[in-house]
PDB file of C-alpha atoms in Angstrom:
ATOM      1  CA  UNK K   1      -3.630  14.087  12.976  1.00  0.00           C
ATOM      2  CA  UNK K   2      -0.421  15.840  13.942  1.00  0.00           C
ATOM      3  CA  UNK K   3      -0.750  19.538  13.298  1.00  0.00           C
ATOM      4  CA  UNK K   4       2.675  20.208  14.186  1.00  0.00           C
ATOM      5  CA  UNK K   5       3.651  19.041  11.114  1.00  0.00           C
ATOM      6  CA  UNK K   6       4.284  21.974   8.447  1.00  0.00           C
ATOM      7  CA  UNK K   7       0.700  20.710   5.953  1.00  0.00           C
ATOM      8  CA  UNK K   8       0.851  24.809   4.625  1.00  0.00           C
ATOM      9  CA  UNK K   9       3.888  23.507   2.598  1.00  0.00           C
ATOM     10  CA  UNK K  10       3.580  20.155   2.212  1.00  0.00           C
ATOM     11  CA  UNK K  11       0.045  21.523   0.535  1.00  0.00           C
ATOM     12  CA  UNK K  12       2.183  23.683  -2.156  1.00  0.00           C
ATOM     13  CA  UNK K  13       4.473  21.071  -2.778  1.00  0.00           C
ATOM     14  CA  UNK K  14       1.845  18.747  -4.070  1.00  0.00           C
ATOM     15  CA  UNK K  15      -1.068  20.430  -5.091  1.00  0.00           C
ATOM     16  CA  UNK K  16      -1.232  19.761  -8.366  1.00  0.00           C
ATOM     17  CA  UNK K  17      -0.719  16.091  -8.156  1.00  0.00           C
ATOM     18  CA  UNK K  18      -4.142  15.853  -5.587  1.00  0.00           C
ATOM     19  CA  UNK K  19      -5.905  17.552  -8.346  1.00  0.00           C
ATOM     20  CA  UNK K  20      -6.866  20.857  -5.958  1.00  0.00           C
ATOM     21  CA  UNK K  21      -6.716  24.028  -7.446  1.00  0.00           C
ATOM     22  CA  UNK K  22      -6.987  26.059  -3.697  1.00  0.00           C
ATOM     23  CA  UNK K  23      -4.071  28.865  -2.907  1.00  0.00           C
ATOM     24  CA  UNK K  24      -3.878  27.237   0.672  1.00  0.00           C
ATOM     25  CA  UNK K  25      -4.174  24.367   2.169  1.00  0.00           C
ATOM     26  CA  UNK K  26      -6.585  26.041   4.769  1.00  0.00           C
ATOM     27  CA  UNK K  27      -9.215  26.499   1.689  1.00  0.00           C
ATOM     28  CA  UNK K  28      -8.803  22.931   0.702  1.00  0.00           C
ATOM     29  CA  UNK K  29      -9.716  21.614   4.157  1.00  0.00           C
ATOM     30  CA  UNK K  30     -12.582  23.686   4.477  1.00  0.00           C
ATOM     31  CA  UNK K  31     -13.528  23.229   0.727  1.00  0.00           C
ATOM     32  CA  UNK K  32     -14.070  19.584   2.383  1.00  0.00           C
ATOM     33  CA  UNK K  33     -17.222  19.450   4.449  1.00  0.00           C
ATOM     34  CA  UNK K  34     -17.106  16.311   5.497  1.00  0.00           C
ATOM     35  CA  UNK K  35     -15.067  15.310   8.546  1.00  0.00           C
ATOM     36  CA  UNK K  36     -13.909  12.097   7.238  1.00  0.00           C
ATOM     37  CA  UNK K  37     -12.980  13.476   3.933  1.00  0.00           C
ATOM     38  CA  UNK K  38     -10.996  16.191   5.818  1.00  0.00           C
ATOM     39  CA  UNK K  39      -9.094  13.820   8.030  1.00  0.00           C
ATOM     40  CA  UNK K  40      -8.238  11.682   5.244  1.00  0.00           C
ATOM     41  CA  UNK K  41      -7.031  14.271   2.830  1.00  0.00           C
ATOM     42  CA  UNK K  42      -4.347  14.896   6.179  1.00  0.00           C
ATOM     43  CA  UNK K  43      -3.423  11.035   4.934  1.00  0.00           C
ATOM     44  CA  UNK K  44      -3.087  11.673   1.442  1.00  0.00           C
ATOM     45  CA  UNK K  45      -1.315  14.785   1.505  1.00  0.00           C
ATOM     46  CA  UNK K  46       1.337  13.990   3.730  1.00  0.00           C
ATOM     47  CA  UNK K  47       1.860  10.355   1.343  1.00  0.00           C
ATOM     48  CA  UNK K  48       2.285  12.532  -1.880  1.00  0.00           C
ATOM     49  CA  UNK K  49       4.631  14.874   0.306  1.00  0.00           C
ATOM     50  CA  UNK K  50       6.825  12.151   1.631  1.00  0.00           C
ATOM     51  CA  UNK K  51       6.857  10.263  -1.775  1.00  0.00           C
ATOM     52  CA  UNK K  52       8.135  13.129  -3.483  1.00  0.00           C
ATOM     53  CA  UNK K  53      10.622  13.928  -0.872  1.00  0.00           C
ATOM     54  CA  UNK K  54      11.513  10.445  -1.168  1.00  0.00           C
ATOM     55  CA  UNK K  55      11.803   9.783  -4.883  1.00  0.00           C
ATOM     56  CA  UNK K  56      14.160  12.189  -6.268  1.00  0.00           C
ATOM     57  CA  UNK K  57      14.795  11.942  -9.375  1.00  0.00           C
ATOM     58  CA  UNK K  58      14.159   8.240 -10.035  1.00  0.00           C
ATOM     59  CA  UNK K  59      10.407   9.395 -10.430  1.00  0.00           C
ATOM     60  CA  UNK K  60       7.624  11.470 -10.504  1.00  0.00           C
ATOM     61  CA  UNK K  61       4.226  11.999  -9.143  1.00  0.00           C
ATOM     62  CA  UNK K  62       1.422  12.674 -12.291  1.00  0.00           C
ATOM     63  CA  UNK K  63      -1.195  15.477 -12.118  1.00  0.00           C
ATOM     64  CA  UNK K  64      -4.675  14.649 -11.458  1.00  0.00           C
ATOM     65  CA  UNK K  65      -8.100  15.712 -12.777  1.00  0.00           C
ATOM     66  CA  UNK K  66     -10.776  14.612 -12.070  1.00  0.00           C
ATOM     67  CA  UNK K  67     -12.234  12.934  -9.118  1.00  0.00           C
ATOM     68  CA  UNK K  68     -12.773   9.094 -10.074  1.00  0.00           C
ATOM     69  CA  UNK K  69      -9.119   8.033  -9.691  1.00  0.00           C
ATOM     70  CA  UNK K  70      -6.578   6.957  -6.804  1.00  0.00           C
ATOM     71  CA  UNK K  71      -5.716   9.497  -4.287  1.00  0.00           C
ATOM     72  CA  UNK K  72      -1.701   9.954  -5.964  1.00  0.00           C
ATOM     73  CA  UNK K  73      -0.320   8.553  -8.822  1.00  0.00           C
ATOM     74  CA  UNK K  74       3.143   8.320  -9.469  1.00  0.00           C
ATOM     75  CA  UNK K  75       5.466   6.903 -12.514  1.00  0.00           C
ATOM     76  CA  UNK K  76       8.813   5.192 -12.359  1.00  0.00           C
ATOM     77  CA  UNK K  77      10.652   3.757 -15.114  1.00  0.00           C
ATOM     78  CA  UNK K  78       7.466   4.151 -17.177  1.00  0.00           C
ATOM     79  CA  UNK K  79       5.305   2.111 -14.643  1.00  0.00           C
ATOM     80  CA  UNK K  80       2.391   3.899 -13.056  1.00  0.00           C
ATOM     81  CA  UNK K  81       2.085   3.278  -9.343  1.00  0.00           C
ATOM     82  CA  UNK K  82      -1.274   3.723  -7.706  1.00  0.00           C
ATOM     83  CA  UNK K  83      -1.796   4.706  -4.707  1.00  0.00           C
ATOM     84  CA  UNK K  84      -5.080   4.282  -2.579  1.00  0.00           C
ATOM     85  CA  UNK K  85      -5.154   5.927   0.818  1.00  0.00           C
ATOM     86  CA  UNK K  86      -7.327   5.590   4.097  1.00  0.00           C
ATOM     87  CA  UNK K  87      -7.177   6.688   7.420  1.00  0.00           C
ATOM     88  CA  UNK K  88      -7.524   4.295  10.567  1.00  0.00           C
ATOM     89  CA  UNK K  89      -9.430   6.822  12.825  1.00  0.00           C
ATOM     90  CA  UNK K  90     -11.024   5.784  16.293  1.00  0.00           C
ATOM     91  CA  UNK K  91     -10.800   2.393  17.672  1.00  0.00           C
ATOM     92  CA  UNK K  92     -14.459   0.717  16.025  1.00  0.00           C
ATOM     93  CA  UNK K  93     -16.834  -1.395  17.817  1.00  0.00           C
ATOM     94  CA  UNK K  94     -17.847  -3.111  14.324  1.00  0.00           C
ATOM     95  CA  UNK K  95     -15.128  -5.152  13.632  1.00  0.00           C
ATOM     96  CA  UNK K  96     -14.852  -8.857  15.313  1.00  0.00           C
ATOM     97  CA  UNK K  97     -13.208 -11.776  13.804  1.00  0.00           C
ATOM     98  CA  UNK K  98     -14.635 -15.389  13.928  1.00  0.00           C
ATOM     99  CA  UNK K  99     -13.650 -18.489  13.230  1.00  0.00           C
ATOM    100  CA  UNK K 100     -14.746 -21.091  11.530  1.00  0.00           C
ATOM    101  CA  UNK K 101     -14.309 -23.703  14.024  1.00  0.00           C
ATOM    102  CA  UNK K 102     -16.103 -21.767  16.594  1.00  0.00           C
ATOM    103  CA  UNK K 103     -19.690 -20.474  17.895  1.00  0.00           C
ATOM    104  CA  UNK K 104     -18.635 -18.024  19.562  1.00  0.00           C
ATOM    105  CA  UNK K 105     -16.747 -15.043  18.338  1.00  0.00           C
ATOM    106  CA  UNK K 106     -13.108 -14.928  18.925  1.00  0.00           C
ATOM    107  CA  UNK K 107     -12.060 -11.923  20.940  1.00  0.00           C
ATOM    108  CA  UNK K 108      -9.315 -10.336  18.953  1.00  0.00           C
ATOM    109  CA  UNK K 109      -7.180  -7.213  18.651  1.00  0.00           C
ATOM    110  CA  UNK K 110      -9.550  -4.255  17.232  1.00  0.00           C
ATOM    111  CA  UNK K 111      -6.769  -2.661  15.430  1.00  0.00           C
ATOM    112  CA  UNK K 112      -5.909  -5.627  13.410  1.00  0.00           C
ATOM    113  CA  UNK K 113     -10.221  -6.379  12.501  1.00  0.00           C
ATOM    114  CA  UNK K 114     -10.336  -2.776  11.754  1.00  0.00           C
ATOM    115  CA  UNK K 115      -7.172  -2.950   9.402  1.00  0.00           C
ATOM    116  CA  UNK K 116      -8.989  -6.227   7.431  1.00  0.00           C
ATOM    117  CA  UNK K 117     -12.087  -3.941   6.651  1.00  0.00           C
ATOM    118  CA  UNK K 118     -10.515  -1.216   5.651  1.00  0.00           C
ATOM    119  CA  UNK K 119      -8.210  -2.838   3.216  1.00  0.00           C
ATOM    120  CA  UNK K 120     -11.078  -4.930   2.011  1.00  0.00           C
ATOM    121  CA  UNK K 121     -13.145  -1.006   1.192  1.00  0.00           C
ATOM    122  CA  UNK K 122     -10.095  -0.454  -0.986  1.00  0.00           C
ATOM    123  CA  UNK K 123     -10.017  -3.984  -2.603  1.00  0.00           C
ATOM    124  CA  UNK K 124     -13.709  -3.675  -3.909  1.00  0.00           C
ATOM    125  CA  UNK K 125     -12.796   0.228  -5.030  1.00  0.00           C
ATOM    126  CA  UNK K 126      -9.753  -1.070  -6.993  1.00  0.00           C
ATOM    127  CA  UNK K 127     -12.226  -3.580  -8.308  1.00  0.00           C
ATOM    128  CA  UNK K 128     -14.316  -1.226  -9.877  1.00  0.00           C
ATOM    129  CA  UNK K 129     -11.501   0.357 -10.924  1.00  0.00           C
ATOM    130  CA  UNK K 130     -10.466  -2.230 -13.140  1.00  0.00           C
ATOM    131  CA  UNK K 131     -13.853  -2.620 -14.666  1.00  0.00           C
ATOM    132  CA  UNK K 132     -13.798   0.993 -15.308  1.00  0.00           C
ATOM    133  CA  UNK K 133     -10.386   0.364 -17.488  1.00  0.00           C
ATOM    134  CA  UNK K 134      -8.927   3.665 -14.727  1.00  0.00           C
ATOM    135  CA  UNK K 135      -6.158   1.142 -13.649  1.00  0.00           C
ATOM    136  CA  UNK K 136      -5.165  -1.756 -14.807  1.00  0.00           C
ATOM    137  CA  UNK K 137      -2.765  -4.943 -14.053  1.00  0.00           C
ATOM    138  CA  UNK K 138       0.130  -3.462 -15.706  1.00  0.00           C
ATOM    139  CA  UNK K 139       0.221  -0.727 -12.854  1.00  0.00           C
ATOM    140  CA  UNK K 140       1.833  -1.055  -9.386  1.00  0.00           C
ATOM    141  CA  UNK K 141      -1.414  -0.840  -7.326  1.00  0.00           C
ATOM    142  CA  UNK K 142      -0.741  -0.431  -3.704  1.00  0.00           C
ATOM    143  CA  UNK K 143      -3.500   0.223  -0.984  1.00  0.00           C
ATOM    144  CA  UNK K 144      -1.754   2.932   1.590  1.00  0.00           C
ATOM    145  CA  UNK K 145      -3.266   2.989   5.056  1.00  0.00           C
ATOM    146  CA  UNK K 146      -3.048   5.861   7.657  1.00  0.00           C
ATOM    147  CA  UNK K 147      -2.961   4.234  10.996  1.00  0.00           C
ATOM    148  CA  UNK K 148      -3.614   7.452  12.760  1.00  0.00           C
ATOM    149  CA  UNK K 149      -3.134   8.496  16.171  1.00  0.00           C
ATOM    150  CA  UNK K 150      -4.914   5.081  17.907  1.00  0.00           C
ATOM    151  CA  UNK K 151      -2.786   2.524  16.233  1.00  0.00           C
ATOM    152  CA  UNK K 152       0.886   3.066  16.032  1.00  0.00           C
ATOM    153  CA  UNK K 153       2.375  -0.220  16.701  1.00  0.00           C
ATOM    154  CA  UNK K 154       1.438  -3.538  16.692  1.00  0.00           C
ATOM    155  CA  UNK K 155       1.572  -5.506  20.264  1.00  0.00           C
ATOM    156  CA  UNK K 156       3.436  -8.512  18.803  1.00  0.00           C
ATOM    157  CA  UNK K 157       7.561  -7.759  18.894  1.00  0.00           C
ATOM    158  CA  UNK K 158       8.781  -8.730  14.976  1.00  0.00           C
ATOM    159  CA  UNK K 159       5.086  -8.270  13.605  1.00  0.00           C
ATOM    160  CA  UNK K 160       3.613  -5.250  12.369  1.00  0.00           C
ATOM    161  CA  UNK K 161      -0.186  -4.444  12.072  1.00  0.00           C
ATOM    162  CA  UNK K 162      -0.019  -4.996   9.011  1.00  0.00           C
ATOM    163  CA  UNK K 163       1.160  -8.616   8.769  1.00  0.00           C
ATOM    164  CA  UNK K 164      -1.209  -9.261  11.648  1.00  0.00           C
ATOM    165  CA  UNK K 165      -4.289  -7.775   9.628  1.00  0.00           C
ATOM    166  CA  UNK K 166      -3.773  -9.879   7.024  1.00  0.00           C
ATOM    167  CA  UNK K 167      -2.419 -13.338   7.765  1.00  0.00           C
ATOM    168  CA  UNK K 168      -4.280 -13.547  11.001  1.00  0.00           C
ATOM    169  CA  UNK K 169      -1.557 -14.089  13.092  1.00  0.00           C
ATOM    170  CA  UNK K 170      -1.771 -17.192  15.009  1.00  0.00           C
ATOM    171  CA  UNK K 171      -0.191 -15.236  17.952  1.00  0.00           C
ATOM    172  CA  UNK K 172      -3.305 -13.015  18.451  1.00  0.00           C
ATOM    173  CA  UNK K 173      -6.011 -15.778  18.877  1.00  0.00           C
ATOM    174  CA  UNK K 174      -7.515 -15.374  21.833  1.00  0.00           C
ATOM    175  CA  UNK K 175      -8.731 -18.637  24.097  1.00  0.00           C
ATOM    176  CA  UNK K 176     -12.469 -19.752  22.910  1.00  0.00           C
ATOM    177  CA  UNK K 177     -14.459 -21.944  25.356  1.00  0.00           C
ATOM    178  CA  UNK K 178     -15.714 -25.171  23.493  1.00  0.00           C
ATOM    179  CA  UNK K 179     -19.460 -26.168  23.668  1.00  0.00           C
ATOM    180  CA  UNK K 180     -18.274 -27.839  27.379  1.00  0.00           C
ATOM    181  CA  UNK K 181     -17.083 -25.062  28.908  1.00  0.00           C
ATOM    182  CA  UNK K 182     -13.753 -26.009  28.795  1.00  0.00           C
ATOM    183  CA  UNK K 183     -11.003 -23.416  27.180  1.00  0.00           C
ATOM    184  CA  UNK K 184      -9.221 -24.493  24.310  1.00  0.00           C
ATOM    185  CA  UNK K 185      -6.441 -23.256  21.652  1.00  0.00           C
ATOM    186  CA  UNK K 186      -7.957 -23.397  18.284  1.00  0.00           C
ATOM    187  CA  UNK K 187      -5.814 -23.914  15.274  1.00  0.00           C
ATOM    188  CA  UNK K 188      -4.989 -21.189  12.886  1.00  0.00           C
ATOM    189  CA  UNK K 189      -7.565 -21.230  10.370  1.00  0.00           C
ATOM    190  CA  UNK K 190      -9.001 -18.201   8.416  1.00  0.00           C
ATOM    191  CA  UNK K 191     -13.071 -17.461   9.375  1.00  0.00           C
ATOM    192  CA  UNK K 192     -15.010 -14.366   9.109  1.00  0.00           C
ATOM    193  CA  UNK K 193     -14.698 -10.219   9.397  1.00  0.00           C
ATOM    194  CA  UNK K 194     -17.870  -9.561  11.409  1.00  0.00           C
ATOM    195  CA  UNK K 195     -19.100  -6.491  10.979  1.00  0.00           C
ATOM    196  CA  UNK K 196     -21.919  -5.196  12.883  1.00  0.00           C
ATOM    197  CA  UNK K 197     -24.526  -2.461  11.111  1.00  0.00           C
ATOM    198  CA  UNK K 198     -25.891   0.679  12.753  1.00  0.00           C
ATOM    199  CA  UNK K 199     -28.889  -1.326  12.459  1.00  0.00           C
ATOM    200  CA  UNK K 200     -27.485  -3.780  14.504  1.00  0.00           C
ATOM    201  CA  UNK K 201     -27.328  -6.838  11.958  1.00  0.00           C
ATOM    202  CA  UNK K 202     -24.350  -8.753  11.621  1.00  0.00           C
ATOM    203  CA  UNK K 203     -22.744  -9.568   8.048  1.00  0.00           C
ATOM    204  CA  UNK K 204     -19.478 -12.280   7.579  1.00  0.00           C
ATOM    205  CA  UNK K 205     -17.376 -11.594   5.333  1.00  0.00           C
ATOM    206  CA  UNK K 206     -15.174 -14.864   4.859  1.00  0.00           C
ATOM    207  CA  UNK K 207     -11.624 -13.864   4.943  1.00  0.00           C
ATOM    208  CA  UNK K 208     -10.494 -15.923   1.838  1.00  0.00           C
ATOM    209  CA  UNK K 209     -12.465 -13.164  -0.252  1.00  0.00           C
ATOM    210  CA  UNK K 210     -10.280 -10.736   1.036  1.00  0.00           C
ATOM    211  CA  UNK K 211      -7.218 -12.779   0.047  1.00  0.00           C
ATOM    212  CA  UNK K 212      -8.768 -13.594  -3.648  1.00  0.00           C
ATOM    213  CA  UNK K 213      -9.159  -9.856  -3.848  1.00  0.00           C
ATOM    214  CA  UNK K 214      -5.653  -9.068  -2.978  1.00  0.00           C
ATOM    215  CA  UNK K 215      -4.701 -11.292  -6.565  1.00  0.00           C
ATOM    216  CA  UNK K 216      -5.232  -7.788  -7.994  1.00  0.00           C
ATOM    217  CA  UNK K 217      -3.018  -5.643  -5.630  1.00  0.00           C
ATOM    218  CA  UNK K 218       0.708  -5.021  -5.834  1.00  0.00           C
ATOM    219  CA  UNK K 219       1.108  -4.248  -2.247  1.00  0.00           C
ATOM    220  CA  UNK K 220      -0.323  -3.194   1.101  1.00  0.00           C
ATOM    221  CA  UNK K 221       1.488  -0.227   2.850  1.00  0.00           C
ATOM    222  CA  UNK K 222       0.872   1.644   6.504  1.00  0.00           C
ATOM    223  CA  UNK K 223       1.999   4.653   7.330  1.00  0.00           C
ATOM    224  CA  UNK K 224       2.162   7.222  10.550  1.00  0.00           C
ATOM    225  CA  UNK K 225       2.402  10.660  10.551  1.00  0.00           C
ATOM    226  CA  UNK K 226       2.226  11.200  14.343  1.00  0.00           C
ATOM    227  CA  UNK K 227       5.736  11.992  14.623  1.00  0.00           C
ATOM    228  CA  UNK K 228       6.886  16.165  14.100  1.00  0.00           C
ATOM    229  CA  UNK K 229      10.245  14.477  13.413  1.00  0.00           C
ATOM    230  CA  UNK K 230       9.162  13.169   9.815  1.00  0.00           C
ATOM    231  CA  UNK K 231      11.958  10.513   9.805  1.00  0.00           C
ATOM    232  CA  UNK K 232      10.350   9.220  13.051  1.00  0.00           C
ATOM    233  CA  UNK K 233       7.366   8.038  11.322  1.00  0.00           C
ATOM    234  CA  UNK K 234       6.623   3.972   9.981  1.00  0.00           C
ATOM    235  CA  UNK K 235       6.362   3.028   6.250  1.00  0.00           C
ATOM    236  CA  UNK K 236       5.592  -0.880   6.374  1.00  0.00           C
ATOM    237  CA  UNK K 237       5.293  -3.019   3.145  1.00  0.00           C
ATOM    238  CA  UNK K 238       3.800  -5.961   2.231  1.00  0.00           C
ATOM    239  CA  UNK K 239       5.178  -6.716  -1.084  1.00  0.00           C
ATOM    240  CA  UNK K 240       2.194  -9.549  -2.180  1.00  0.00           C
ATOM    241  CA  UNK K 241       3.494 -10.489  -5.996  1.00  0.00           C
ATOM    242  CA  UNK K 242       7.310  -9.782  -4.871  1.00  0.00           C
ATOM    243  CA  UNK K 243       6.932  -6.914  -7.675  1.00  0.00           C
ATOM    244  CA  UNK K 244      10.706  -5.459  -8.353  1.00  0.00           C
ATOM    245  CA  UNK K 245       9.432  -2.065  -8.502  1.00  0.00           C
ATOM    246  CA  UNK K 246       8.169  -2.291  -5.084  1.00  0.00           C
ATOM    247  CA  UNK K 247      11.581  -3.491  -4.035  1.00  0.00           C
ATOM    248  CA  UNK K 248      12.362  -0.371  -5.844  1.00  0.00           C
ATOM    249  CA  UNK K 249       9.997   1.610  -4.012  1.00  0.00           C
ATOM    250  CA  UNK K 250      10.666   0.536  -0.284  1.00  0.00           C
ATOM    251  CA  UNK K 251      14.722   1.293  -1.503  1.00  0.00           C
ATOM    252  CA  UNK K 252      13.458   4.898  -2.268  1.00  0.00           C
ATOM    253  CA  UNK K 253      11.407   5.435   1.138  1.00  0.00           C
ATOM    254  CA  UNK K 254      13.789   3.538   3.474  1.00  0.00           C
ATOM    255  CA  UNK K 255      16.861   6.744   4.158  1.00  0.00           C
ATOM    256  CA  UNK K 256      14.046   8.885   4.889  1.00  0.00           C
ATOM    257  CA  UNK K 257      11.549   7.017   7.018  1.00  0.00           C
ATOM    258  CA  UNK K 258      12.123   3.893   9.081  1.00  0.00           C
ATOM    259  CA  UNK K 259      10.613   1.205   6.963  1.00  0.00           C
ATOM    260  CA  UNK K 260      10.372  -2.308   6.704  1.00  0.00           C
ATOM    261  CA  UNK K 261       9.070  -4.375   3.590  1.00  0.00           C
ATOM    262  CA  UNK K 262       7.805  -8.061   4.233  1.00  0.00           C
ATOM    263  CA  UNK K 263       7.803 -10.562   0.877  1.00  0.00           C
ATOM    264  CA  UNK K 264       5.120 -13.125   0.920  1.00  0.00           C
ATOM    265  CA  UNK K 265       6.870 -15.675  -1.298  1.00  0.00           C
ATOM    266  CA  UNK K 266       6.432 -19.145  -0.416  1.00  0.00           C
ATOM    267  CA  UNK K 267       2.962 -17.774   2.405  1.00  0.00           C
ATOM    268  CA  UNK K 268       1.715 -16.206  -0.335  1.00  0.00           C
ATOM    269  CA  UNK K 269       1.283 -19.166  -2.665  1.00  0.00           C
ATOM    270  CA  UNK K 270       0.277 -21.560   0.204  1.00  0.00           C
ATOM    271  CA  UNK K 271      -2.502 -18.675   1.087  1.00  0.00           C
ATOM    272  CA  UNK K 272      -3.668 -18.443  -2.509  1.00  0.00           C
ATOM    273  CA  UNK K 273      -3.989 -22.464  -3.230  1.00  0.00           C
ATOM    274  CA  UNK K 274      -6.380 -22.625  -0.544  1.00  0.00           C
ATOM    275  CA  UNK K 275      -8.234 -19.891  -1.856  1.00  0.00           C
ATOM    276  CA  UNK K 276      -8.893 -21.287  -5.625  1.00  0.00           C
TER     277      UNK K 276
END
């Protein structure tokens, strides 16, 4: 995280729409004891700061109470938006990617495996969300990731993380050796997350889960906050449904931040027939 930035007043800004009642934003850190939960409230108060610099008076962020809810929750034009945060902290072992028409575990980016999980955490706790009746398909529901210090920018020029996390970019395959030694190009196709345990046990997770999960989200958003100049720092969109009000959203954030939004259209579809 980037202390430089001013989080004393970004803090009393916002308060009230995290749902803390603490006079500073020193107490509410250290009302956190965990180290996770402090680095991610970093991500989620700096999101409700920027989208309420950003919004005007086209909208407005809602109070909380409670704890079982999204981290900020904002209403435009009488739509709730939702807004899920995590934080991408330390580069993680874990996290491999392999494909389905290989043995032997393809040898990708970290960043963009790590990404894929951590959107996938969010997908199963927007899930029991909507079991829980605490959001519903009527809302915006957008999954906001912090990509923290380690992971900036993405190494392909034209691509961010973000597109690379989800669609697998082609691009990024590494070079597999077939069963004969011999080193071979394999052809985009979807596999597995492999995540590895601190027991040491493997689990797949077959990517198309993650895409039938993302049926239920709005959009998929990355952030930075690395950057003491605020308008320095990233906002990138993946608008999945092509949902007007997150083409109204991304028109909001764009003056202030540089931002680009990405509209799945036509990939979208062809990803989700394969799926069902």
């Amino acid at each position: 995280m980037d202390v430089s930035l001013d989080y004393e007043l970004k803090y009393q800004q916002v308060k009230k729409y995290l749902g803390k009642r603490q006079d500073s934003f020193t107490q509410a850190i250290d009302f956190k004891n965990d180290i996770n939960k402090r680095q991610s409230f970093y991500s989620e108060l700096f999101l409700a700061a920027a989208l309420q610099k950003c919004i005007g008076k086209e909208a407005r962020l809602m109070e909380q109470t409670g704890e079982n809810h999204p981290d900020v929750v904002m209403k435009m034009n009488r739509v709730r938006f939702n807004f899920e945060v995590t934080l991408m902290t330390q580069e993680d072992e874990r996290f491999q990617y392999k494909s389905i028409n290989a043995k032997e575990h393809a040898v990708t980016d970290k960043p963009k495996t790590q990404l894929t999980s951590k959107i996938l955490d969010k997908i199963k706790q927007y899930e029991r969300w909507f079991k829980k009746g605490i959001v519903n398909k009527n809302d915006v529901n957008i999954i906001a990731v912090d990509l923290g210090d380690f992971f900036p920018s993405t190494p392909i020029p034209g691509v961010t993380l973000l597109d690379a996390a989800i669609f697998m970019m082609s691009d990024e395959y590494e070079i597999h050796i077939d069963n004969y030694g011999s080193k071979c190009q394999l052809s985009p196709s979807r596999g597995f997350l492999v995540k590895t345990g601190r027991d040491g046990r493997e689990s797949n997770i077959h990517l198309d889960h993650i895409y039938d999960g993302l049926k239920h989200i709005d959009a998929l958003l990355t952030f930075t906050k690395i950057n003491a100049l605020e308008s320095s720092n990233n906002f990138d969109i993946i608008n999945i449904k092509n949902n007007e009000n997150v083409n109204r959203l991304f028109s909001l954030i764009s003056p202030h931040y540089q931002t680009k939004i990405s509209h799945c259209g036509i990939l979208w579809e062809d990803t989700m027939a394969n799926v069902e």
